[in-house]
Amino acid sequence: MARIRFSIASIALIACLFEPGPAVSQATSSPVAETPKAAVDEVISMFTPNDAVNVEATGKPMPTTGTWGAQTKFPDGQPKVCALAHVECVIVIYRVPEDNLVCEWAVGFVNVVEPQPDGTIKHATHVEVLDENDAAARYTLKKGWAKGEAPKPVEFQRPDYPSIARSAQVGGVVTVRIVVGPDGLVKSAIATSGPSMLQAPVLAAVRQWKFDPLEIGQQPTSFRLDEQFAYNVQKPSISAGMDPSGHVVLQEADPRLDPGFRSNGVSSGAWATCTAATGCQAAAPNVPK
């Protein structure tokens, strides 16, 4: 099974894409020694405690009362993962001394200089979490995603549209928070909003999804996604016609739509609907018709 990696290859690719040259962008190592706070903020925005896994020393989930810090100087040279990626790094550290817990992430920064069509220069910083230690991989999960970065399901089951909801003309958007384990299987799914009548079929379907495992460095990592499902309901359209005896007959068509799949920007990035006539060709990959 393929694995999703956020590691040396991806950050090295950024450096490759932005090598100096005519009419192309240019990358240089950023002064990371001056930006430890930026590295800490990046990790805090991308990771959250994994409440499903207890710390060995306490039998409870990782507390949020620890202290954050960053290492920017390395007397023996940059960590291997950073040297291989050809970027300077900040090692972000989260400590809970009373639990004998230390989580670490290697964060690399690349400054990108991009010439604009109007002749001006745009500066941007690409940030990459290149690696994490065992404790970070076990007790936290990835929650933040750059555009187009979030994993997509490789096996996708479409939710049913309950007949009772159809009859009652119940529609709307159901939002589900999914936690995926290091093996790519859904460990939990919780509906956070949407009509209660539609939440159960969405949760039943989502729990069958499968993803390629996510790795950060060499560490298989849990992650979290928020997905949305739209149940679109339209009133049946009515058209009039005549039967052979000359009586007016109302012919009723039912264009009510099956659930559509959409992402709020973290997964497939597209809105799609499914109908009895067209199936789900425009929906997420590998959606059964």
Short mmCIF file of C-alpha atoms in Angstrom, two decimals:
data_model
loop_
_atom_site.label_atom_id
_atom_site.label_comp_id
_atom_site.label_asym_id
_atom_site.label_seq_id
_atom_site.Cartn_x
_atom_site.Cartn_y
_atom_site.Cartn_z
CA MET A 1 0.00 0.00 0.00
CA ALA A 2 1.31 3.44 -0.86
CA ARG A 3 2.31 5.75 1.98
CA ILE A 4 1.93 9.49 2.19
CA ARG A 5 5.22 11.04 3.31
CA PHE A 6 5.99 14.52 4.54
CA SER A 7 9.73 14.17 4.68
CA ILE A 8 13.03 14.93 3.01
CA ALA A 9 11.78 14.32 -0.51
CA SER A 10 9.08 16.96 -0.39
CA ILE A 11 11.21 19.74 1.07
CA ALA A 12 14.08 18.87 -1.28
CA LEU A 13 11.63 19.12 -4.18
CA ILE A 14 10.74 22.66 -3.08
CA ALA A 15 14.42 23.60 -3.11
CA CYS A 16 14.80 22.03 -6.55
CA LEU A 17 11.81 23.81 -8.00
CA PHE A 18 13.09 27.19 -6.86
CA GLU A 19 16.74 27.00 -7.88
CA PRO A 20 18.11 30.26 -9.32
CA GLY A 21 17.57 30.76 -13.02
CA PRO A 22 16.00 33.09 -15.54
CA ALA A 23 12.33 33.87 -14.88
CA VAL A 24 12.06 31.26 -12.11
CA SER A 25 11.80 31.48 -8.33
CA GLN A 26 14.79 31.26 -6.06
CA ALA A 27 15.11 29.58 -2.65
CA THR A 28 17.53 30.21 0.17
CA SER A 29 17.75 28.93 3.72
CA SER A 30 15.93 31.22 6.10
CA PRO A 31 17.49 32.67 9.26
CA VAL A 32 15.74 30.07 11.42
CA ALA A 33 17.85 30.97 14.42
CA GLU A 34 15.76 34.13 14.60
CA THR A 35 12.40 32.40 14.19
CA PRO A 36 11.96 29.73 16.89
CA LYS A 37 8.53 31.12 17.74
CA ALA A 38 7.41 30.66 14.13
CA ALA A 39 8.44 27.00 14.28
CA VAL A 40 6.60 26.45 17.57
CA ASP A 41 3.50 28.20 16.22
CA GLU A 42 3.60 26.03 13.10
CA VAL A 43 3.69 22.82 15.11
CA ILE A 44 0.89 24.00 17.43
CA SER A 45 -1.25 24.83 14.39
CA MET A 46 -0.60 21.44 12.74
CA PHE A 47 -0.74 18.98 15.65
CA THR A 48 -3.06 18.28 18.56
CA PRO A 49 -3.08 15.72 21.39
CA ASN A 50 -4.39 12.30 20.38
CA ASP A 51 -7.03 11.69 23.05
CA ALA A 52 -7.41 8.07 21.95
CA VAL A 53 -3.91 7.13 23.14
CA ASN A 54 -2.86 7.23 26.80
CA VAL A 55 0.62 8.16 28.03
CA GLU A 56 2.31 5.09 29.48
CA ALA A 57 3.42 6.82 32.68
CA THR A 58 -0.05 8.05 33.62
CA GLY A 59 -2.63 6.00 31.73
CA LYS A 60 -4.22 9.28 30.59
CA PRO A 61 -4.10 11.30 27.34
CA MET A 62 -1.21 13.73 26.90
CA PRO A 63 -1.89 16.86 28.96
CA THR A 64 -1.88 20.36 27.47
CA THR A 65 -0.10 21.84 30.50
CA GLY A 66 3.43 21.16 29.27
CA THR A 67 5.98 23.70 28.10
CA TRP A 68 7.04 24.52 24.53
CA GLY A 69 10.56 25.30 23.41
CA ALA A 70 12.82 25.26 20.36
CA GLN A 71 16.41 24.30 19.70
CA THR A 72 18.14 26.36 17.03
CA LYS A 73 21.83 25.66 17.62
CA PHE A 74 23.45 22.29 17.03
CA PRO A 75 27.12 22.09 18.09
CA ASP A 76 27.55 18.77 16.29
CA GLY A 77 25.89 20.02 13.12
CA GLN A 78 22.33 20.06 11.80
CA PRO A 79 20.19 16.96 12.43
CA LYS A 80 20.64 14.37 9.68
CA VAL A 81 17.14 14.82 8.30
CA CYS A 82 17.75 18.55 7.86
CA ALA A 83 21.19 18.09 6.29
CA LEU A 84 19.76 15.63 3.77
CA ALA A 85 17.00 18.10 2.89
CA HIS A 86 19.58 20.92 2.53
CA VAL A 87 17.71 23.26 4.88
CA GLU A 88 18.34 24.64 8.31
CA CYS A 89 16.00 23.39 10.99
CA VAL A 90 14.42 24.25 14.28
CA ILE A 91 13.71 21.36 16.65
CA VAL A 92 10.42 22.10 18.38
CA ILE A 93 10.09 20.48 21.80
CA TYR A 94 7.05 19.90 24.01
CA ARG A 95 7.85 18.70 27.55
CA VAL A 96 5.71 17.38 30.37
CA PRO A 97 8.39 16.62 33.01
CA GLU A 98 6.04 15.05 35.56
CA ASP A 99 4.92 12.52 32.93
CA ASN A 100 8.46 11.90 31.64
CA LEU A 101 7.19 12.99 28.23
CA VAL A 102 9.16 14.75 25.49
CA CYS A 103 7.74 15.26 21.99
CA GLU A 104 10.00 16.63 19.24
CA TRP A 105 9.48 17.81 15.65
CA ALA A 106 12.14 18.82 13.11
CA VAL A 107 10.82 21.89 11.27
CA GLY A 108 12.53 23.15 8.12
CA PHE A 109 12.12 26.62 6.60
CA VAL A 110 12.78 27.68 3.01
CA ASN A 111 12.55 31.31 1.91
CA VAL A 112 11.18 31.54 -1.62
CA VAL A 113 11.80 34.56 -3.84
CA GLU A 114 9.25 34.72 -6.65
CA PRO A 115 9.51 37.32 -9.47
CA GLN A 116 6.06 38.71 -10.27
CA PRO A 117 4.73 39.69 -13.75
CA ASP A 118 4.86 43.37 -12.79
CA GLY A 119 8.58 43.11 -12.04
CA THR A 120 8.24 43.11 -8.26
CA ILE A 121 9.58 40.39 -5.99
CA LYS A 122 7.38 38.34 -3.70
CA HIS A 123 8.89 36.68 -0.64
CA ALA A 124 7.30 33.62 0.94
CA THR A 125 8.35 31.01 3.46
CA HIS A 126 7.63 27.34 2.99
CA VAL A 127 7.48 25.40 6.24
CA GLU A 128 7.83 21.63 6.42
CA VAL A 129 7.72 19.24 9.36
CA LEU A 130 10.45 16.85 8.28
CA ASP A 131 10.42 14.40 11.16
CA GLU A 132 9.05 13.67 14.62
CA ASN A 133 10.13 11.41 17.46
CA ASP A 134 8.28 8.34 18.74
CA ALA A 135 6.41 10.25 21.44
CA ALA A 136 5.12 12.90 19.02
CA ALA A 137 3.97 10.23 16.57
CA ARG A 138 2.19 8.27 19.30
CA TYR A 139 0.58 10.96 21.44
CA THR A 140 -0.33 13.63 18.87
CA LEU A 141 -2.14 13.66 15.54
CA LYS A 142 -1.86 15.93 12.53
CA LYS A 143 -4.80 18.31 12.17
CA GLY A 144 -3.57 21.17 9.94
CA TRP A 145 -3.09 20.96 6.19
CA ALA A 146 -1.71 23.18 3.47
CA LYS A 147 -3.86 23.55 0.37
CA GLY A 148 -3.98 20.29 -1.54
CA GLU A 149 -1.93 18.47 1.08
CA ALA A 150 -4.55 16.56 3.04
CA PRO A 151 -4.95 12.82 2.44
CA LYS A 152 -7.83 11.56 0.31
CA PRO A 153 -9.64 8.27 0.91
CA VAL A 154 -8.47 5.45 -1.34
CA GLU A 155 -11.64 3.49 -0.51
CA PHE A 156 -14.80 5.57 -0.26
CA GLN A 157 -18.32 4.51 0.67
CA ARG A 158 -21.19 6.87 -0.19
CA PRO A 159 -23.81 7.46 2.55
CA ASP A 160 -27.36 6.27 2.08
CA TYR A 161 -30.26 8.69 1.89
CA PRO A 162 -32.83 7.29 4.38
CA SER A 163 -36.30 6.93 2.90
CA ILE A 164 -37.82 8.62 5.93
CA ALA A 165 -35.59 11.66 5.31
CA ARG A 166 -36.52 11.70 1.62
CA SER A 167 -40.21 11.56 2.42
CA ALA A 168 -39.86 14.35 4.95
CA GLN A 169 -37.83 16.45 2.50
CA VAL A 170 -34.96 16.66 4.99
CA GLY A 171 -31.74 18.00 3.49
CA GLY A 172 -28.66 19.88 4.53
CA VAL A 173 -24.93 19.51 5.13
CA VAL A 174 -23.54 17.02 7.64
CA THR A 175 -20.03 17.78 8.92
CA VAL A 176 -18.00 14.91 10.32
CA ARG A 177 -14.67 14.94 12.17
CA ILE A 178 -12.65 11.85 11.26
CA VAL A 179 -9.59 10.50 13.07
CA VAL A 180 -7.45 8.10 11.02
CA GLY A 181 -4.87 5.84 12.62
CA PRO A 182 -1.30 5.10 11.53
CA ASP A 183 -2.63 2.14 9.52
CA GLY A 184 -4.93 4.35 7.40
CA LEU A 185 -8.14 3.04 8.99
CA VAL A 186 -10.79 5.31 10.51
CA LYS A 187 -10.57 5.10 14.30
CA SER A 188 -13.38 7.51 15.12
CA ALA A 189 -16.00 9.61 13.36
CA ILE A 190 -18.15 12.20 15.10
CA ALA A 191 -20.85 14.36 13.52
CA THR A 192 -20.29 17.98 14.53
CA SER A 193 -23.23 19.55 12.68
CA GLY A 194 -26.10 18.79 10.34
CA PRO A 195 -29.63 17.35 10.51
CA SER A 196 -29.74 14.55 13.11
CA MET A 197 -31.77 12.34 10.75
CA LEU A 198 -28.88 12.36 8.25
CA GLN A 199 -25.95 11.96 10.63
CA ALA A 200 -26.27 8.20 11.19
CA PRO A 201 -25.92 7.14 7.51
CA VAL A 202 -22.97 9.51 7.04
CA LEU A 203 -21.16 8.12 10.08
CA ALA A 204 -21.86 4.53 9.01
CA ALA A 205 -20.31 5.21 5.59
CA VAL A 206 -17.30 7.20 6.81
CA ARG A 207 -16.29 4.48 9.25
CA GLN A 208 -15.68 2.22 6.24
CA TRP A 209 -13.26 4.64 4.53
CA LYS A 210 -9.61 3.72 4.08
CA PHE A 211 -6.59 5.97 3.50
CA ASP A 212 -2.99 5.45 2.57
CA PRO A 213 -0.99 5.58 5.84
CA LEU A 214 0.53 8.96 6.61
CA GLU A 215 4.20 9.13 7.54
CA ILE A 216 6.17 12.11 8.83
CA GLY A 217 9.81 11.22 8.38
CA GLN A 218 9.83 7.52 9.19
CA GLN A 219 6.98 7.72 11.71
CA PRO A 220 3.49 6.41 10.88
CA THR A 221 1.18 9.13 12.18
CA SER A 222 -2.49 9.55 13.06
CA PHE A 223 -4.35 12.48 11.51
CA ARG A 224 -7.67 14.31 11.61
CA LEU A 225 -9.96 15.55 8.83
CA ASP A 226 -13.23 17.48 8.77
CA GLU A 227 -15.45 16.39 5.88
CA GLN A 228 -18.86 17.58 4.69
CA PHE A 229 -21.70 15.73 2.97
CA ALA A 230 -24.56 17.53 1.26
CA TYR A 231 -28.05 16.12 1.02
CA ASN A 232 -29.78 18.24 -1.60
CA VAL A 233 -33.55 18.11 -1.66
CA GLN A 234 -35.69 19.64 -4.39
CA LYS A 235 -39.44 19.54 -4.67
CA PRO A 236 -40.69 17.23 -7.44
CA SER A 237 -41.32 19.02 -10.69
CA ILE A 238 -44.86 18.76 -12.05
CA SER A 239 -45.82 18.76 -15.73
CA ALA A 240 -49.27 18.34 -17.25
CA GLY A 241 -50.27 16.01 -20.03
CA MET A 242 -53.31 14.26 -21.50
CA ASP A 243 -54.22 10.60 -21.50
CA PRO A 244 -55.90 9.05 -24.56
CA SER A 245 -59.37 9.80 -23.13
CA GLY A 246 -58.61 13.54 -22.99
CA HIS A 247 -58.30 13.80 -19.23
CA VAL A 248 -55.52 15.99 -17.86
CA VAL A 249 -52.90 13.95 -16.04
CA LEU A 250 -50.19 15.35 -13.80
CA GLN A 251 -46.87 13.70 -14.52
CA GLU A 252 -44.52 13.89 -11.58
CA ALA A 253 -40.75 13.70 -11.82
CA ASP A 254 -38.59 13.31 -8.76
CA PRO A 255 -35.19 14.97 -9.18
CA ARG A 256 -34.31 14.80 -5.50
CA LEU A 257 -30.60 14.21 -5.23
CA ASP A 258 -28.67 11.54 -3.40
CA PRO A 259 -25.97 12.65 -0.98
CA GLY A 260 -23.09 14.51 -2.57
CA PHE A 261 -19.51 14.45 -1.34
CA ARG A 262 -17.54 17.57 -0.80
CA SER A 263 -14.53 18.72 1.16
CA ASN A 264 -14.11 21.99 2.98
CA GLY A 265 -10.71 22.37 1.35
CA VAL A 266 -8.81 19.64 3.13
CA SER A 267 -9.48 16.59 0.99
CA SER A 268 -10.82 16.32 -2.56
CA GLY A 269 -11.41 20.06 -2.80
CA ALA A 270 -14.48 19.65 -4.97
CA TRP A 271 -18.22 19.66 -4.53
CA ALA A 272 -20.11 16.89 -6.25
CA THR A 273 -23.62 15.49 -6.23
CA CYS A 274 -25.00 12.15 -7.18
CA THR A 275 -28.27 11.49 -8.93
CA ALA A 276 -30.12 8.38 -9.94
CA ALA A 277 -29.52 9.29 -13.58
CA THR A 278 -25.83 10.18 -13.52
CA GLY A 279 -24.47 8.20 -10.61
CA CYS A 280 -21.43 9.63 -8.85
CA GLN A 281 -18.88 10.05 -11.62
CA ALA A 282 -18.06 13.60 -10.50
CA ALA A 283 -17.61 12.73 -6.84
CA ALA A 284 -14.51 11.67 -4.93
CA PRO A 285 -12.15 9.01 -6.39
CA ASN A 286 -13.31 5.40 -6.34
CA VAL A 287 -16.87 6.22 -5.40
CA PRO A 288 -19.09 3.26 -6.29
CA LYS A 289 -21.93 4.14 -8.62
#
